[in-house]
Amino acid sequence: MKALLMFITLTCVSFAHATLSSPVSTRANHKANKEVPSLGVPKSVQETWAMFSPYYPAATYVKPPKGCSVDQVHILQRHGARYPTSGVGKRIKAAIKKLQSVNQYTDSKLDFLKNYTYVLHKNTLVPFGAAQSFESGEEAFKRYGSLVSKKNQPFVRASSSSRCVDSATNWTAGFSDASGHGKWPVLSLILSESANDTLDNAMCKNAGSANPQAKQWLASFAAPITAHLNAAAPGANLTDKDTDSLLAMCSLDTVAQEKASPFCALYEELNGGPGFAYLADLDKYYGTGYGQALGRVQGVGYVNELLARLTGQPVQDRTQTNTTLDGSQATFPLGRGMYADFSHDNQLIAIYAAMGLFPQAKALDPTKPDAGRTWQAWKMVPFSARMVTERLKCSGGKESVRVLVNDAVMPLEFCGAKGDGVCTLDAFVESQAYARNNGDGDWEKCFA
Ligand SMILES: *[C@@H]1O[C@H](CO)[C@@H](O)[C@H](O)[C@H]1NC(C)=O
Ligand SMILES: *[C@@H]1O[C@H](CO)[C@@H](O)[C@H](O)[C@H]1NC(C)=O
Ligand SMILES: *[C@@H]1O[C@H](CO)[C@@H](O)[C@H](O)[C@H]1NC(C)=O
Ligand SMILES: *[C@@H]1O[C@H](CO)[C@@H](O)[C@H](O)[C@H]1NC(C)=O
Ligand SMILES: *[C@@H]1O[C@H](CO)[C@@H](O)[C@H](O)[C@H]1NC(C)=O
C-alpha cells in the first residue's frame, strides 16, 4: 500500500456520528462489568508483564504548579492491549505443541494442556484494549476538555496498523461520551506505515536490534525454568525461546480472555516475572532506546512536529516527516488546543530517547539487572501508555512546558526544571538540539 490513507473529516459531522455508533456498544459490554475489567491477576504480577502490562498510571497525576494553567496539550499514546503479533503467536503455538506432544506431566500445573486449544487472533486490539483506549479518551476530556470546542477540535492521527487506528477511534468515542456528546473529535489522519511516518519505527534501514543482549539475558534467567519445564514434561525438548513464549502467554492470554490465564499459574510457580520483565527492558533499551546507535534518531520526526505545534511554527525536519502532509494546514494544523497521536511501544521509546527522557547513568547490563534502574518497560510503554506534553501559561512568566509519562512528571533537568518538572518553552526548545539538528548525522547513517 503506497498511497496514504487520508481522511479529512474536520467538517464532516455526520461521518463522525456514523463512526461513533459502534464503540458505544463495545463499551456497553464493559459497562455491564463496571469500567475496565480487573483481569483477576494481582497488580504486582501484571507489573512484570512489561510492555504487555495493561495501562496503570506510574504516579498520581498532579496539577501544574500554582499560578500555571495548561493552554495546549499533546498526547502521544500507544495502542491498547492486543493479540500476539504474528511472529510471537507462531512461536507460542509451537511451544504449546511441544508440550502437548508428550503424554505425561509430573507437574499438575501443566495438566490443563491435556485439553487446551490456542484460540488467540493476531495483531489486532483485544476488547480490553479497546476499553482502556475508550477510558483514556474519557480521562483526556475530563482533564483537558476546556482546551477544545466544536471549532477547536482535537487533531487526532494514527499510524496505519489497525490496532492504532482502533485505539484512536475508541479514544475519540470515550472523549465524546465523557463530553455528553457535545464535542465530536474524529480520527483526522492515518499515516501509512509503508511511507514517511513519525508514529512508527520502520524507516531506518540500518538500525540494529536488541537480539544479542536479549539472547544473553534469556540464556541466563530462563535456563532453570526451561530445565524445570523439561523435567515436568519429559521429552518436550523446550528451548529457552519456548520458555519466553510460554511466559508471554500469562499476559497475552489474560488480556484477551479478560480472566487469569492458566499460564499464569506456571508463570507464578516458576517465578518467571522478574526475568521476563528485564528481558523486555533490555529489548526496549537496545531496540530503539539509548543502547541502539540508530534508536533515538527514529524519534526525531515526532519531536520536531511537537516543537512546531508548541511554538506555532512550521515543521523543520529532514527525517521521518512527510513534508507534503506537514506543510499543509489541513493535515498539520497549528494552533489547536489538543493533539492526540496513536503509535507503538518501540516508537514511544525512540521518542523518549530523542527527547532525553529516562536517562541512564550506565548502560543496562545484559547479565544482571540493576534493581535501582528507572528504565522499566511497564512504567514506560505498557499497553495504552501515554506521553503527555502540557504547554503552560504561568502568571507573569513565560510560556512553559511539562512532560508526563503515564502521569509521572518527568524531571526535565536537561532544560533546567527545578523539581516541579517545569521548563520555559524557550529552554525546552533549546534542549532539543538533537532533534533540531535532525539527529546530528545519525539519520544519514540509517541509509549509508
Ligand atoms: C474499538 O476497537 C475495536 C477492536 O477491539 C473495534 O472493533 C472497534 O471498531 C473500535 N471502535 C471504534 C469506534 O472504532
Ligand atoms: C475440553 O474442553 C472443552 C472446551 O473447553 C470442553 O467442552 C470439554 O468438556 C473439555 N473436556 C475435558 C475432558 O475436560
Ligand atoms: C506523503 O503524503 C502524501 C499525501 O498524502 C502522499 O501522497 C505521499 O505518498 C507521502 N509520501 C511519503 C514519502 O510518505
Ligand atoms: C525430543 O527429543 C527426542 C530425542 O532427540 C526425540 O525423540 C523427541 O521426538 C523430541 N520431542 C519433541 C517434542 O520434539
Ligand atoms: C520522506 O523521507 C525521506 C527520508 O528522510 C525524505 O528524503 C523524503 O523527502 C520524504 N518525503 C516526503 C514527501 O516528505
PDB file of N, CA, C and O in Angstrom, residues 221-268:
ATOM      1  N   PHE A 221      18.571 -16.188  32.607  1.00  0.00           N
ATOM      2  CA  PHE A 221      17.433 -16.310  33.544  1.00  0.00           C
ATOM      3  C   PHE A 221      16.519 -17.489  33.212  1.00  0.00           C
ATOM      4  O   PHE A 221      15.881 -18.061  34.098  1.00  0.00           O
ATOM      5  N   ALA A 222      16.425 -17.846  31.929  1.00  0.00           N
ATOM      6  CA  ALA A 222      15.430 -18.852  31.545  1.00  0.00           C
ATOM      7  C   ALA A 222      15.930 -20.284  31.727  1.00  0.00           C
ATOM      8  O   ALA A 222      15.116 -21.205  31.825  1.00  0.00           O
ATOM      9  N   ALA A 223      17.246 -20.474  31.776  1.00  0.00           N
ATOM     10  CA  ALA A 223      17.774 -21.850  31.808  1.00  0.00           C
ATOM     11  C   ALA A 223      17.132 -22.713  32.910  1.00  0.00           C
ATOM     12  O   ALA A 223      16.660 -23.821  32.618  1.00  0.00           O
ATOM     13  N   PRO A 224      17.069 -22.239  34.162  1.00  0.00           N
ATOM     14  CA  PRO A 224      16.457 -23.099  35.190  1.00  0.00           C
ATOM     15  C   PRO A 224      14.957 -23.335  34.965  1.00  0.00           C
ATOM     16  O   PRO A 224      14.436 -24.399  35.303  1.00  0.00           O
ATOM     17  N   ILE A 225      14.291 -22.347  34.376  1.00  0.00           N
ATOM     18  CA  ILE A 225      12.853 -22.516  34.109  1.00  0.00           C
ATOM     19  C   ILE A 225      12.658 -23.561  33.009  1.00  0.00           C
ATOM     20  O   ILE A 225      11.799 -24.446  33.103  1.00  0.00           O
ATOM     21  N   THR A 226      13.455 -23.457  31.962  1.00  0.00           N
ATOM     22  CA  THR A 226      13.384 -24.430  30.870  1.00  0.00           C
ATOM     23  C   THR A 226      13.675 -25.830  31.406  1.00  0.00           C
ATOM     24  O   THR A 226      12.971 -26.799  31.067  1.00  0.00           O
ATOM     25  N   ALA A 227      14.668 -25.935  32.280  1.00  0.00           N
ATOM     26  CA  ALA A 227      15.008 -27.244  32.858  1.00  0.00           C
ATOM     27  C   ALA A 227      13.833 -27.789  33.673  1.00  0.00           C
ATOM     28  O   ALA A 227      13.485 -28.970  33.564  1.00  0.00           O
ATOM     29  N   HIS A 228      13.200 -26.918  34.457  1.00  0.00           N
ATOM     30  CA  HIS A 228      12.041 -27.357  35.236  1.00  0.00           C
ATOM     31  C   HIS A 228      10.932 -27.865  34.313  1.00  0.00           C
ATOM     32  O   HIS A 228      10.347 -28.919  34.545  1.00  0.00           O
ATOM     33  N   LEU A 229      10.664 -27.094  33.257  1.00  0.00           N
ATOM     34  CA  LEU A 229       9.574 -27.485  32.346  1.00  0.00           C
ATOM     35  C   LEU A 229       9.901 -28.796  31.632  1.00  0.00           C
ATOM     36  O   LEU A 229       9.029 -29.659  31.459  1.00  0.00           O
ATOM     37  N   ASN A 230      11.154 -28.978  31.224  1.00  0.00           N
ATOM     38  CA  ASN A 230      11.522 -30.218  30.539  1.00  0.00           C
ATOM     39  C   ASN A 230      11.471 -31.417  31.475  1.00  0.00           C
ATOM     40  O   ASN A 230      11.165 -32.534  31.047  1.00  0.00           O
ATOM     41  N   ALA A 231      11.717 -31.160  32.768  1.00  0.00           N
ATOM     42  CA  ALA A 231      11.575 -32.239  33.744  1.00  0.00           C
ATOM     43  C   ALA A 231      10.097 -32.536  33.996  1.00  0.00           C
ATOM     44  O   ALA A 231       9.696 -33.675  34.206  1.00  0.00           O
ATOM     45  N   ALA A 232       9.268 -31.474  33.915  1.00  0.00           N
ATOM     46  CA  ALA A 232       7.832 -31.643  34.157  1.00  0.00           C
ATOM     47  C   ALA A 232       7.119 -32.256  32.952  1.00  0.00           C
ATOM     48  O   ALA A 232       6.053 -32.842  33.085  1.00  0.00           O
ATOM     49  N   ALA A 233       7.713 -32.107  31.781  1.00  0.00           N
ATOM     50  CA  ALA A 233       7.130 -32.656  30.543  1.00  0.00           C
ATOM     51  C   ALA A 233       8.235 -33.399  29.802  1.00  0.00           C
ATOM     52  O   ALA A 233       8.724 -32.936  28.775  1.00  0.00           O
ATOM     53  N   PRO A 234       8.613 -34.570  30.324  1.00  0.00           N
ATOM     54  CA  PRO A 234       9.776 -35.271  29.765  1.00  0.00           C
ATOM     55  C   PRO A 234       9.586 -35.549  28.271  1.00  0.00           C
ATOM     56  O   PRO A 234       8.546 -36.066  27.866  1.00  0.00           O
ATOM     57  N   GLY A 235      10.593 -35.155  27.458  1.00  0.00           N
ATOM     58  CA  GLY A 235      10.523 -35.382  26.017  1.00  0.00           C
ATOM     59  C   GLY A 235      10.042 -34.181  25.239  1.00  0.00           C
ATOM     60  O   GLY A 235      10.051 -34.185  24.013  1.00  0.00           O
ATOM     61  N   ALA A 236       9.606 -33.108  25.914  1.00  0.00           N
ATOM     62  CA  ALA A 236       9.081 -31.948  25.183  1.00  0.00           C
ATOM     63  C   ALA A 236      10.216 -31.155  24.530  1.00  0.00           C
ATOM     64  O   ALA A 236      10.001 -30.458  23.543  1.00  0.00           O
ATOM     65  N   ASN A 237      11.402 -31.257  25.059  1.00  0.00           N
ATOM     66  CA  ASN A 237      12.595 -30.600  24.488  1.00  0.00           C
ATOM     67  C   ASN A 237      12.416 -29.101  24.301  1.00  0.00           C
ATOM     68  O   ASN A 237      12.764 -28.557  23.252  1.00  0.00           O
ATOM     69  N   LEU A 238      11.880 -28.433  25.274  1.00  0.00           N
ATOM     70  CA  LEU A 238      11.704 -26.975  25.138  1.00  0.00           C
ATOM     71  C   LEU A 238      13.057 -26.270  25.140  1.00  0.00           C
ATOM     72  O   LEU A 238      13.989 -26.708  25.815  1.00  0.00           O
ATOM     73  N   THR A 239      13.122 -25.183  24.402  1.00  0.00           N
ATOM     74  CA  THR A 239      14.303 -24.323  24.427  1.00  0.00           C
ATOM     75  C   THR A 239      13.982 -23.098  25.295  1.00  0.00           C
ATOM     76  O   THR A 239      12.821 -22.866  25.658  1.00  0.00           O
ATOM     77  N   ASP A 240      14.997 -22.294  25.574  1.00  0.00           N
ATOM     78  CA  ASP A 240      14.762 -21.058  26.341  1.00  0.00           C
ATOM     79  C   ASP A 240      13.796 -20.138  25.603  1.00  0.00           C
ATOM     80  O   ASP A 240      12.994 -19.426  26.212  1.00  0.00           O
ATOM     81  N   LYS A 241      13.882 -20.120  24.292  1.00  0.00           N
ATOM     82  CA  LYS A 241      12.986 -19.286  23.489  1.00  0.00           C
ATOM     83  C   LYS A 241      11.529 -19.740  23.696  1.00  0.00           C
ATOM     84  O   LYS A 241      10.613 -18.921  23.780  1.00  0.00           O
ATOM     85  N   ASP A 242      11.332 -21.074  23.762  1.00  0.00           N
ATOM     86  CA  ASP A 242       9.981 -21.598  24.043  1.00  0.00           C
ATOM     87  C   ASP A 242       9.508 -21.114  25.413  1.00  0.00           C
ATOM     88  O   ASP A 242       8.338 -20.732  25.586  1.00  0.00           O
ATOM     89  N   THR A 243      10.412 -21.138  26.369  1.00  0.00           N
ATOM     90  CA  THR A 243      10.056 -20.669  27.714  1.00  0.00           C
ATOM     91  C   THR A 243       9.585 -19.224  27.662  1.00  0.00           C
ATOM     92  O   THR A 243       8.564 -18.858  28.252  1.00  0.00           O
ATOM     93  N   ASP A 244      10.317 -18.388  26.939  1.00  0.00           N
ATOM     94  CA  ASP A 244       9.931 -16.983  26.773  1.00  0.00           C
ATOM     95  C   ASP A 244       8.506 -16.891  26.214  1.00  0.00           C
ATOM     96  O   ASP A 244       7.665 -16.137  26.718  1.00  0.00           O
ATOM     97  N   SER A 245       8.209 -17.691  25.193  1.00  0.00           N
ATOM     98  CA  SER A 245       6.880 -17.656  24.565  1.00  0.00           C
ATOM     99  C   SER A 245       5.799 -18.075  25.560  1.00  0.00           C
ATOM    100  O   SER A 245       4.713 -17.485  25.596  1.00  0.00           O
ATOM    101  N   LEU A 246       6.090 -19.106  26.363  1.00  0.00           N
ATOM    102  CA  LEU A 246       5.096 -19.590  27.321  1.00  0.00           C
ATOM    103  C   LEU A 246       4.873 -18.574  28.442  1.00  0.00           C
ATOM    104  O   LEU A 246       3.748 -18.376  28.900  1.00  0.00           O
ATOM    105  N   LEU A 247       5.938 -17.893  28.851  1.00  0.00           N
ATOM    106  CA  LEU A 247       5.784 -16.852  29.875  1.00  0.00           C
ATOM    107  C   LEU A 247       4.929 -15.703  29.339  1.00  0.00           C
ATOM    108  O   LEU A 247       4.101 -15.143  30.061  1.00  0.00           O
ATOM    109  N   ALA A 248       5.113 -15.352  28.072  1.00  0.00           N
ATOM    110  CA  ALA A 248       4.357 -14.244  27.469  1.00  0.00           C
ATOM    111  C   ALA A 248       2.858 -14.525  27.485  1.00  0.00           C
ATOM    112  O   ALA A 248       2.032 -13.606  27.525  1.00  0.00           O
ATOM    113  N   MET A 249       2.493 -15.821  27.451  1.00  0.00           N
ATOM    114  CA  MET A 249       1.065 -16.177  27.442  1.00  0.00           C
ATOM    115  C   MET A 249       0.338 -15.735  28.704  1.00  0.00           C
ATOM    116  O   MET A 249      -0.874 -15.511  28.664  1.00  0.00           O
ATOM    117  N   CYS A 250       1.041 -15.624  29.822  1.00  0.00           N
ATOM    118  CA  CYS A 250       0.336 -15.202  31.045  1.00  0.00           C
ATOM    119  C   CYS A 250      -0.350 -13.869  30.772  1.00  0.00           C
ATOM    120  O   CYS A 250      -1.535 -13.703  31.046  1.00  0.00           O
ATOM    121  N   SER A 251       0.375 -12.946  30.183  1.00  0.00           N
ATOM    122  CA  SER A 251      -0.238 -11.653  29.887  1.00  0.00           C
ATOM    123  C   SER A 251      -1.156 -11.712  28.668  1.00  0.00           C
ATOM    124  O   SER A 251      -2.316 -11.307  28.723  1.00  0.00           O
ATOM    125  N   LEU A 252      -0.615 -12.206  27.552  1.00  0.00           N
ATOM    126  CA  LEU A 252      -1.346 -12.077  26.280  1.00  0.00           C
ATOM    127  C   LEU A 252      -2.676 -12.823  26.305  1.00  0.00           C
ATOM    128  O   LEU A 252      -3.673 -12.367  25.743  1.00  0.00           O
ATOM    129  N   ASP A 253      -2.699 -13.971  26.974  1.00  0.00           N
ATOM    130  CA  ASP A 253      -3.938 -14.737  27.076  1.00  0.00           C
ATOM    131  C   ASP A 253      -4.904 -14.060  28.064  1.00  0.00           C
ATOM    132  O   ASP A 253      -6.111 -14.001  27.828  1.00  0.00           O
ATOM    133  N   THR A 254      -4.346 -13.500  29.157  1.00  0.00           N
ATOM    134  CA  THR A 254      -5.211 -12.849  30.157  1.00  0.00           C
ATOM    135  C   THR A 254      -5.895 -11.609  29.584  1.00  0.00           C
ATOM    136  O   THR A 254      -7.101 -11.422  29.771  1.00  0.00           O
ATOM    137  N   VAL A 255      -5.157 -10.766  28.871  1.00  0.00           N
ATOM    138  CA  VAL A 255      -5.804  -9.553  28.346  1.00  0.00           C
ATOM    139  C   VAL A 255      -6.805  -9.896  27.240  1.00  0.00           C
ATOM    140  O   VAL A 255      -7.774  -9.166  27.027  1.00  0.00           O
ATOM    141  N   ALA A 256      -6.588 -11.032  26.575  1.00  0.00           N
ATOM    142  CA  ALA A 256      -7.534 -11.434  25.531  1.00  0.00           C
ATOM    143  C   ALA A 256      -8.803 -12.040  26.129  1.00  0.00           C
ATOM    144  O   ALA A 256      -9.908 -11.778  25.663  1.00  0.00           O
ATOM    145  N   GLN A 257      -8.632 -12.868  27.180  1.00  0.00           N
ATOM    146  CA  GLN A 257      -9.791 -13.575  27.753  1.00  0.00           C
ATOM    147  C   GLN A 257     -10.453 -12.803  28.885  1.00  0.00           C
ATOM    148  O   GLN A 257     -11.516 -13.191  29.359  1.00  0.00           O
ATOM    149  N   GLU A 258      -9.769 -11.777  29.376  1.00  0.00           N
ATOM    150  CA  GLU A 258     -10.276 -10.980  30.497  1.00  0.00           C
ATOM    151  C   GLU A 258     -10.498 -11.813  31.751  1.00  0.00           C
ATOM    152  O   GLU A 258     -11.403 -11.564  32.543  1.00  0.00           O
ATOM    153  N   LYS A 259      -9.689 -12.823  31.926  1.00  0.00           N
ATOM    154  CA  LYS A 259      -9.623 -13.568  33.189  1.00  0.00           C
ATOM    155  C   LYS A 259      -8.248 -14.238  33.253  1.00  0.00           C
ATOM    156  O   LYS A 259      -7.587 -14.403  32.211  1.00  0.00           O
ATOM    157  N   ALA A 260      -7.840 -14.597  34.460  1.00  0.00           N
ATOM    158  CA  ALA A 260      -6.482 -15.121  34.631  1.00  0.00           C
ATOM    159  C   ALA A 260      -6.241 -16.328  33.730  1.00  0.00           C
ATOM    160  O   ALA A 260      -6.989 -17.305  33.744  1.00  0.00           O
ATOM    161  N   SER A 261      -5.212 -16.262  32.931  1.00  0.00           N
ATOM    162  CA  SER A 261      -4.855 -17.365  32.046  1.00  0.00           C
ATOM    163  C   SER A 261      -4.299 -18.523  32.864  1.00  0.00           C
ATOM    164  O   SER A 261      -3.604 -18.304  33.862  1.00  0.00           O
ATOM    165  N   PRO A 262      -4.560 -19.776  32.432  1.00  0.00           N
ATOM    166  CA  PRO A 262      -3.941 -20.915  33.138  1.00  0.00           C
ATOM    167  C   PRO A 262      -2.406 -20.850  33.071  1.00  0.00           C
ATOM    168  O   PRO A 262      -1.728 -21.437  33.917  1.00  0.00           O
ATOM    169  N   PHE A 263      -1.860 -20.127  32.100  1.00  0.00           N
ATOM    170  CA  PHE A 263      -0.402 -19.991  32.021  1.00  0.00           C
ATOM    171  C   PHE A 263       0.154 -19.158  33.181  1.00  0.00           C
ATOM    172  O   PHE A 263       1.342 -19.216  33.470  1.00  0.00           O
ATOM    173  N   CYS A 264      -0.720 -18.393  33.841  1.00  0.00           N
ATOM    174  CA  CYS A 264      -0.228 -17.565  34.945  1.00  0.00           C
ATOM    175  C   CYS A 264       0.135 -18.401  36.171  1.00  0.00           C
ATOM    176  O   CYS A 264       1.019 -18.009  36.932  1.00  0.00           O
ATOM    177  N   ALA A 265      -0.515 -19.545  36.356  1.00  0.00           N
ATOM    178  CA  ALA A 265      -0.161 -20.398  37.497  1.00  0.00           C
ATOM    179  C   ALA A 265       1.285 -20.878  37.340  1.00  0.00           C
ATOM    180  O   ALA A 265       2.065 -20.883  38.290  1.00  0.00           O
ATOM    181  N   LEU A 266       1.639 -21.242  36.121  1.00  0.00           N
ATOM    182  CA  LEU A 266       3.022 -21.636  35.823  1.00  0.00           C
ATOM    183  C   LEU A 266       3.984 -20.470  36.008  1.00  0.00           C
ATOM    184  O   LEU A 266       5.050 -20.605  36.604  1.00  0.00           O
ATOM    185  N   TYR A 267       3.573 -19.336  35.450  1.00  0.00           N
ATOM    186  CA  TYR A 267       4.389 -18.115  35.495  1.00  0.00           C
ATOM    187  C   TYR A 267       4.735 -17.777  36.938  1.00  0.00           C
ATOM    188  O   TYR A 267       5.885 -17.464  37.262  1.00  0.00           O
ATOM    189  N   GLU A 268       3.743 -17.899  37.814  1.00  0.00           N
ATOM    190  CA  GLU A 268       3.983 -17.550  39.213  1.00  0.00           C
ATOM    191  C   GLU A 268       4.779 -18.648  39.920  1.00  0.00           C
ATOM    192  O   GLU A 268       5.706 -18.356  40.666  1.00  0.00           O
TER     193      GLU A 268
END
